[in-house]
Short mmCIF file of C-alpha atoms in Angstrom, two decimals:
data_model
loop_
_atom_site.label_atom_id
_atom_site.label_comp_id
_atom_site.label_asym_id
_atom_site.label_seq_id
_atom_site.Cartn_x
_atom_site.Cartn_y
_atom_site.Cartn_z
CA UNK A 1 0.00 0.00 0.00
CA UNK A 2 1.44 3.35 -1.02
CA UNK A 3 1.35 6.37 1.25
CA UNK A 4 2.76 9.21 -0.77
CA UNK A 5 2.09 12.81 -1.74
CA UNK A 6 2.57 11.96 -5.42
CA UNK A 7 -0.74 11.11 -7.15
CA UNK A 8 -1.00 7.38 -7.84
CA UNK A 9 -1.56 7.85 -11.57
CA UNK A 10 1.82 9.61 -11.85
CA UNK A 11 3.60 6.97 -9.78
CA UNK A 12 2.11 4.14 -11.82
CA UNK A 13 2.40 5.82 -15.23
CA UNK A 14 4.03 3.48 -17.73
CA UNK A 15 3.80 0.40 -15.54
CA UNK A 16 2.32 -1.57 -18.49
CA UNK A 17 5.13 -0.55 -20.83
CA UNK A 18 8.01 -1.46 -18.58
CA UNK A 19 8.71 -5.15 -19.00
CA UNK A 20 12.33 -5.73 -18.10
CA UNK A 21 14.15 -9.01 -18.52
CA UNK A 22 16.36 -9.88 -15.62
CA UNK A 23 19.40 -12.09 -15.64
CA UNK A 24 20.99 -13.69 -12.62
CA UNK A 25 24.76 -13.64 -12.44
CA UNK A 26 26.89 -15.18 -9.69
CA UNK A 27 28.69 -12.59 -7.58
CA UNK A 28 31.01 -13.40 -4.69
CA UNK A 29 28.92 -15.28 -2.15
CA UNK A 30 25.59 -14.44 -3.74
CA UNK A 31 23.69 -13.70 -6.89
CA UNK A 32 23.34 -10.38 -8.65
CA UNK A 33 20.08 -9.73 -10.46
CA UNK A 34 20.77 -7.49 -13.45
CA UNK A 35 18.80 -5.94 -16.28
CA UNK A 36 20.56 -5.86 -19.63
CA UNK A 37 20.74 -2.29 -20.88
CA UNK A 38 22.81 -2.67 -24.04
CA UNK A 39 25.70 -4.53 -25.54
CA UNK A 40 27.74 -5.94 -22.69
CA UNK A 41 26.28 -3.55 -20.15
CA UNK A 42 23.78 -4.31 -17.43
CA UNK A 43 22.14 -2.40 -14.64
CA UNK A 44 22.12 -3.87 -11.16
CA UNK A 45 18.57 -4.46 -9.93
CA UNK A 46 19.11 -6.43 -6.77
CA UNK A 47 21.70 -8.38 -4.86
CA UNK A 48 20.82 -11.69 -3.29
CA UNK A 49 23.43 -12.59 -0.72
CA UNK A 50 23.55 -13.75 2.87
CA UNK A 51 26.73 -11.81 3.62
CA UNK A 52 25.63 -8.39 4.86
CA UNK A 53 29.02 -6.88 3.97
CA UNK A 54 28.23 -7.49 0.28
CA UNK A 55 25.48 -4.88 0.50
CA UNK A 56 27.99 -2.15 1.33
CA UNK A 57 30.01 -2.80 -1.86
CA UNK A 58 29.72 0.06 -4.36
CA UNK A 59 29.55 -2.43 -7.25
CA UNK A 60 26.30 -3.98 -6.05
CA UNK A 61 24.25 -0.87 -5.48
CA UNK A 62 20.96 -0.86 -7.45
CA UNK A 63 21.21 1.24 -10.59
CA UNK A 64 24.96 0.68 -11.00
CA UNK A 65 25.89 -0.03 -14.62
CA UNK A 66 28.18 -2.99 -14.99
CA UNK A 67 30.28 -3.81 -18.03
CA UNK A 68 30.98 -7.42 -18.73
CA UNK A 69 32.43 -9.60 -21.44
CA UNK A 70 30.66 -12.69 -22.57
CA UNK A 71 32.70 -15.87 -22.71
CA UNK A 72 33.42 -17.05 -26.21
CA UNK A 73 31.90 -20.46 -26.93
CA UNK A 74 34.62 -23.13 -27.10
CA UNK B 1 66.84 52.75 -2.76
CA UNK B 2 70.37 51.54 -2.31
CA UNK B 3 69.13 48.39 -0.71
CA UNK B 4 66.80 47.72 -3.61
CA UNK B 5 69.48 48.12 -6.27
CA UNK B 6 71.73 45.82 -4.30
CA UNK B 7 69.02 43.20 -4.28
CA UNK B 8 68.61 43.59 -8.00
CA UNK B 9 72.28 42.98 -8.53
CA UNK B 10 72.10 39.88 -6.47
CA UNK B 11 69.11 38.57 -8.36
CA UNK B 12 70.23 39.37 -11.87
CA UNK B 13 73.03 36.84 -12.33
CA UNK B 14 70.87 34.12 -10.92
CA UNK B 15 68.08 34.78 -13.35
CA UNK B 16 70.33 34.67 -16.38
CA UNK B 17 71.88 31.52 -15.12
CA UNK B 18 68.58 29.75 -14.93
CA UNK B 19 67.60 30.86 -18.43
CA UNK B 20 70.89 29.55 -19.74
CA UNK B 21 70.35 26.26 -18.05
CA UNK B 22 67.05 25.84 -19.74
CA UNK B 23 68.44 26.73 -23.13
CA UNK B 24 71.40 24.43 -22.78
CA UNK B 25 69.41 21.40 -21.90
CA UNK B 26 66.44 21.04 -24.22
CA UNK B 27 65.96 17.25 -23.75
CA UNK B 28 65.15 17.73 -20.10
CA UNK B 29 62.50 20.24 -20.99
CA UNK B 30 60.95 17.78 -23.40
CA UNK B 31 60.91 15.16 -20.72
CA UNK B 32 59.11 17.56 -18.43
CA UNK B 33 56.49 18.20 -21.08
CA UNK B 34 56.01 14.47 -21.51
CA UNK B 35 55.65 14.00 -17.82
CA UNK B 36 53.06 16.72 -17.74
CA UNK B 37 51.07 15.05 -20.46
CA UNK B 38 51.20 11.74 -18.67
CA UNK B 39 49.70 13.37 -15.66
CA UNK B 40 46.82 14.95 -17.56
CA UNK B 41 43.41 13.54 -16.83
CA UNK B 42 44.34 12.29 -13.42
CA UNK B 43 42.32 13.63 -10.56
CA UNK B 44 44.17 14.35 -7.39
CA UNK B 45 41.79 13.32 -4.67
CA UNK B 46 42.53 14.60 -1.18
CA UNK B 47 43.56 11.75 1.08
CA UNK B 48 40.77 10.81 3.41
CA UNK B 49 40.95 8.64 6.45
CA UNK B 50 38.52 5.75 6.58
CA UNK B 51 35.22 7.12 7.87
CA UNK B 52 33.76 5.58 10.99
CA UNK B 53 30.26 6.71 10.12
CA UNK B 54 28.10 5.57 7.26
CA UNK B 55 25.21 7.37 5.63
CA UNK B 56 22.09 6.07 3.91
CA UNK B 57 19.93 8.28 1.76
CA UNK B 58 16.22 7.61 1.55
CA UNK B 59 15.27 9.25 -1.74
CA UNK B 60 12.27 9.35 -4.08
CA UNK B 61 9.67 6.69 -3.47
CA UNK B 62 10.19 4.03 -0.86
CA UNK B 63 9.68 0.94 -3.01
CA UNK B 64 7.87 -1.95 -1.42
CA UNK B 65 6.23 -5.11 -2.65
CA UNK B 66 5.59 -3.64 -6.08
CA UNK B 67 8.32 -2.70 -8.57
CA UNK B 68 7.55 0.86 -9.56
CA UNK B 69 7.82 2.07 -13.18
CA UNK B 70 11.26 3.41 -14.13
CA UNK B 71 10.34 7.13 -14.05
CA UNK B 72 10.25 6.87 -10.26
CA UNK B 73 13.40 7.31 -8.26
CA UNK B 74 13.20 4.67 -5.61
CA UNK B 75 14.77 3.45 -2.40
CA UNK B 76 14.73 -0.34 -2.37
CA UNK B 77 14.03 -1.78 1.05
CA UNK B 78 15.53 -5.16 0.18
CA UNK B 79 18.86 -3.37 -0.17
CA UNK B 80 18.59 -0.92 2.70
CA UNK B 81 17.68 -3.61 5.24
CA UNK B 82 20.78 -5.82 4.70
CA UNK B 83 22.88 -2.64 4.63
CA UNK B 84 21.56 -1.85 8.10
CA UNK B 85 22.44 -5.40 9.17
CA UNK B 86 25.98 -4.83 7.86
CA UNK B 87 26.22 -1.51 9.71
CA UNK B 88 25.07 -3.13 12.96
CA UNK B 89 27.51 -6.00 12.56
CA UNK B 90 30.62 -4.14 11.35
CA UNK B 91 32.77 -3.11 14.30
CA UNK B 92 34.46 -0.37 12.26
CA UNK B 93 31.21 1.52 11.77
CA UNK B 94 30.43 3.66 14.80
CA UNK B 95 27.37 5.60 13.70
CA UNK B 96 24.77 6.11 10.97
CA UNK B 97 23.51 9.28 9.30
CA UNK B 98 20.15 8.92 7.54
CA UNK B 99 19.48 11.53 4.86
CA UNK B 100 15.87 11.94 3.78
CA UNK B 101 14.45 13.47 0.66
CA UNK B 102 11.44 11.32 0.02
CA UNK B 103 7.88 11.74 -1.22
CA UNK B 104 6.65 8.70 0.67
CA UNK B 105 5.93 5.24 -0.60
CA UNK B 106 5.11 1.77 0.63
CA UNK B 107 3.87 1.72 4.22
CA UNK B 108 5.24 -1.72 5.09
CA UNK B 109 8.67 -1.12 3.51
CA UNK B 110 8.92 2.30 5.16
CA UNK B 111 7.97 0.94 8.56
CA UNK B 112 10.43 -1.93 8.11
CA UNK B 113 13.29 0.51 7.46
CA UNK B 114 12.15 2.71 10.36
CA UNK B 115 12.04 -0.25 12.77
CA UNK B 116 15.50 -1.36 11.66
CA UNK B 117 16.96 2.12 12.28
CA UNK B 118 15.16 2.43 15.62
CA UNK B 119 16.52 -0.90 16.88
CA UNK B 120 20.10 -0.34 15.68
CA UNK B 121 22.43 -0.39 18.68
CA UNK B 122 24.75 2.21 17.15
CA UNK B 123 24.00 5.95 17.33
CA UNK B 124 21.81 7.23 14.51
CA UNK B 125 20.99 10.76 13.38
CA UNK B 126 18.49 11.67 10.68
CA UNK B 127 18.45 14.79 8.54
CA UNK B 128 15.39 15.81 6.55
CA UNK B 129 16.42 17.72 3.42
CA UNK B 130 13.95 18.99 0.87
CA UNK B 131 11.10 16.74 1.86
CA UNK B 132 10.27 13.95 4.23
CA UNK B 133 6.66 13.28 3.44
CA UNK B 134 4.15 10.58 4.39
CA UNK B 135 6.10 7.38 5.17
CA UNK B 136 9.25 9.53 5.40
CA UNK B 137 7.92 10.79 8.75
CA UNK B 138 8.36 7.50 10.69
CA UNK B 139 11.79 7.01 9.09
CA UNK B 140 12.83 10.53 10.16
CA UNK B 141 11.78 10.03 13.77
CA UNK B 142 13.27 6.54 14.05
CA UNK B 143 16.82 7.85 14.60
CA UNK B 144 18.23 8.66 18.05
CA UNK B 145 18.25 12.33 17.13
CA UNK B 146 16.56 14.09 14.21
CA UNK B 147 17.28 17.28 12.30
CA UNK B 148 15.33 19.17 9.66
CA UNK B 149 16.75 21.90 7.47
CA UNK B 150 15.01 25.27 7.60
CA UNK B 151 13.47 24.90 4.16
CA UNK B 152 12.58 21.21 4.26
CA UNK B 153 8.94 20.19 4.41
CA UNK B 154 7.05 17.27 5.87
CA UNK B 155 3.51 16.44 4.82
CA UNK B 156 1.31 14.46 7.16
CA UNK B 157 -1.90 13.17 5.60
CA UNK B 158 -4.16 10.15 6.04
CA UNK B 159 -3.40 6.79 4.44
CA UNK B 160 -5.96 5.94 1.82
CA UNK B 161 -6.51 4.37 -1.54
CA UNK B 162 -6.44 7.27 -3.97
CA UNK B 163 -9.47 7.62 -6.20
CA UNK B 164 -11.29 4.63 -4.76
CA UNK B 165 -14.59 4.75 -2.97
CA UNK B 166 -14.43 2.59 0.10
CA UNK B 167 -17.16 0.01 -0.48
CA UNK B 168 -17.03 -2.19 2.57
CA UNK B 169 -16.38 -1.33 6.21
CA UNK B 170 -13.52 -3.86 6.28
CA UNK B 171 -11.52 -1.74 3.84
CA UNK B 172 -11.93 1.28 6.06
CA UNK B 173 -10.89 -0.73 9.09
CA UNK B 174 -7.85 -2.07 7.26
CA UNK B 175 -6.74 1.46 6.34
CA UNK B 176 -7.42 2.61 9.87
CA UNK B 177 -5.22 -0.17 11.24
CA UNK B 178 -2.40 0.76 8.84
CA UNK B 179 -2.72 4.33 10.05
CA UNK B 180 -2.63 3.26 13.67
CA UNK B 181 0.64 1.39 13.07
CA UNK B 182 2.23 4.55 11.73
CA UNK B 183 0.82 6.76 14.50
CA UNK B 184 1.97 4.31 17.17
CA UNK B 185 5.48 4.28 15.75
CA UNK B 186 5.74 8.06 15.35
CA UNK B 187 4.43 8.81 18.86
CA UNK B 188 6.75 6.17 20.37
CA UNK B 189 9.92 7.61 18.82
CA UNK B 190 9.16 11.36 18.85
CA UNK B 191 7.77 13.86 21.31
CA UNK B 192 4.54 14.42 19.37
CA UNK B 193 1.36 13.21 21.10
CA UNK B 194 -1.18 10.95 19.42
CA UNK B 195 -3.88 13.62 19.58
CA UNK B 196 -1.60 16.21 18.04
CA UNK B 197 -0.51 13.85 15.25
CA UNK B 198 -4.11 12.93 14.40
CA UNK B 199 -5.01 16.60 14.42
CA UNK B 200 -2.18 17.32 11.95
CA UNK B 201 -3.22 14.38 9.80
CA UNK B 202 -6.84 15.43 9.48
CA UNK B 203 -6.38 19.19 9.24
CA UNK B 204 -8.71 20.53 6.54
CA UNK B 205 -7.49 24.05 5.85
CA UNK B 206 -3.90 23.43 4.73
CA UNK B 207 -3.90 21.41 1.53
CA UNK B 208 -5.91 22.23 -1.58
CA UNK B 209 -6.54 18.71 -2.80
CA UNK B 210 -6.19 16.71 0.36
CA UNK B 211 -6.53 16.91 4.10
CA UNK B 212 -3.44 17.04 6.25
CA UNK B 213 -0.66 19.44 7.18
CA UNK B 214 2.49 20.69 5.51
CA UNK B 215 5.17 21.54 8.02
CA UNK B 216 8.16 23.64 7.04
CA UNK B 217 11.39 23.29 9.04
CA UNK B 218 10.71 24.86 12.42
CA UNK B 219 7.02 23.79 12.45
CA UNK B 220 8.08 20.14 12.68
CA UNK B 221 10.29 20.98 15.66
CA UNK B 222 7.58 23.05 17.37
CA UNK B 223 5.10 20.17 17.10
CA UNK B 224 7.61 17.77 18.64
CA UNK B 225 8.09 15.60 15.57
CA UNK B 226 11.73 16.53 14.90
CA UNK B 227 14.25 17.45 17.59
CA UNK B 228 16.13 20.37 16.02
CA UNK B 229 16.43 22.65 13.00
CA UNK B 230 19.88 22.21 11.47
CA UNK B 231 21.98 21.16 8.55
CA UNK B 232 24.81 18.83 7.73
CA UNK B 233 27.37 20.17 10.19
CA UNK B 234 24.93 20.09 13.11
CA UNK B 235 23.85 16.56 12.23
CA UNK B 236 27.43 15.28 11.96
CA UNK B 237 28.46 17.03 15.16
CA UNK B 238 25.54 15.47 17.03
CA UNK B 239 26.35 12.05 15.61
CA UNK B 240 29.96 12.35 16.75
CA UNK B 241 28.73 13.42 20.17
CA UNK B 242 26.48 10.36 20.41
CA UNK B 243 29.32 8.09 19.22
CA UNK B 244 31.62 9.53 21.89
CA UNK B 245 28.90 9.09 24.51
CA UNK B 246 28.41 5.47 23.56
CA UNK B 247 32.13 4.79 23.60
CA UNK B 248 32.28 6.28 27.08
CA UNK B 249 29.78 3.64 28.10
CA UNK B 250 26.68 5.73 28.38
CA UNK B 251 23.34 4.68 26.90
CA UNK B 252 22.23 6.63 23.84
CA UNK B 253 18.62 7.75 23.76
#
């Protein structure tokens, strides 16, 4: 339930259009849920880890853009 | 005058000498230029000692059980909560500064963050900047000590389903219960009384399109919601004071 001063129609605007595809990638002791934003870049959505210290890492903050290289198929 | 001319004489040979040096050794000059170029584009950041306090900013919408569309700036509770666990657990972190500039958001997520901050054993100070509306209010009061900047505002208004007509009494009761949870929390952790908070919440002559109250800076302090009007330096000073108090073995309230 939302309790906000912003009208609900503004908050929810575009909720039908936004259909992201998330990918899970292993990260240290947990999993990083990312949304692909372009070629070899992804935006961090959420970190799933049981080590609380992982959540203080700058690299895992939601919204952080990560660059990665895909492994070439052997 | 005589003294000045004497100084000039002393300086003159030196100056010519240095010019000659430069002219005689052009390779060194080139090397210097190269070195300069190598150093271009490098920021020199002032050395900073490891900070013993951490800060969390609660910005935009507090996102709860529903992922909000991307035009919203959101604070994700599933990230803030483990961060608070890490802050509690890490011996190097002595205190927490909570910065608020939020328009509200999910009641459950907001209350969860507020409860986590309130039950943290380390000293906490909150600072309301810009706005700390709706569910931002319990988060602001959850810290050991709270500040609001002179120009910041806090809006207190009832919890309801916007644009919906309440059809069954159960819905009303559910909303009322949600509201009671918030009121209970706010009155427990701040000096505002329940009657006063309800009065602020249901005030009819303040907002054009809603009922409630907008409080600017000092108003929030006068009503007992926030402890003091102040900015960053006051908040950090207070936090340091609380950290020192705790290290001296006193209980922080």
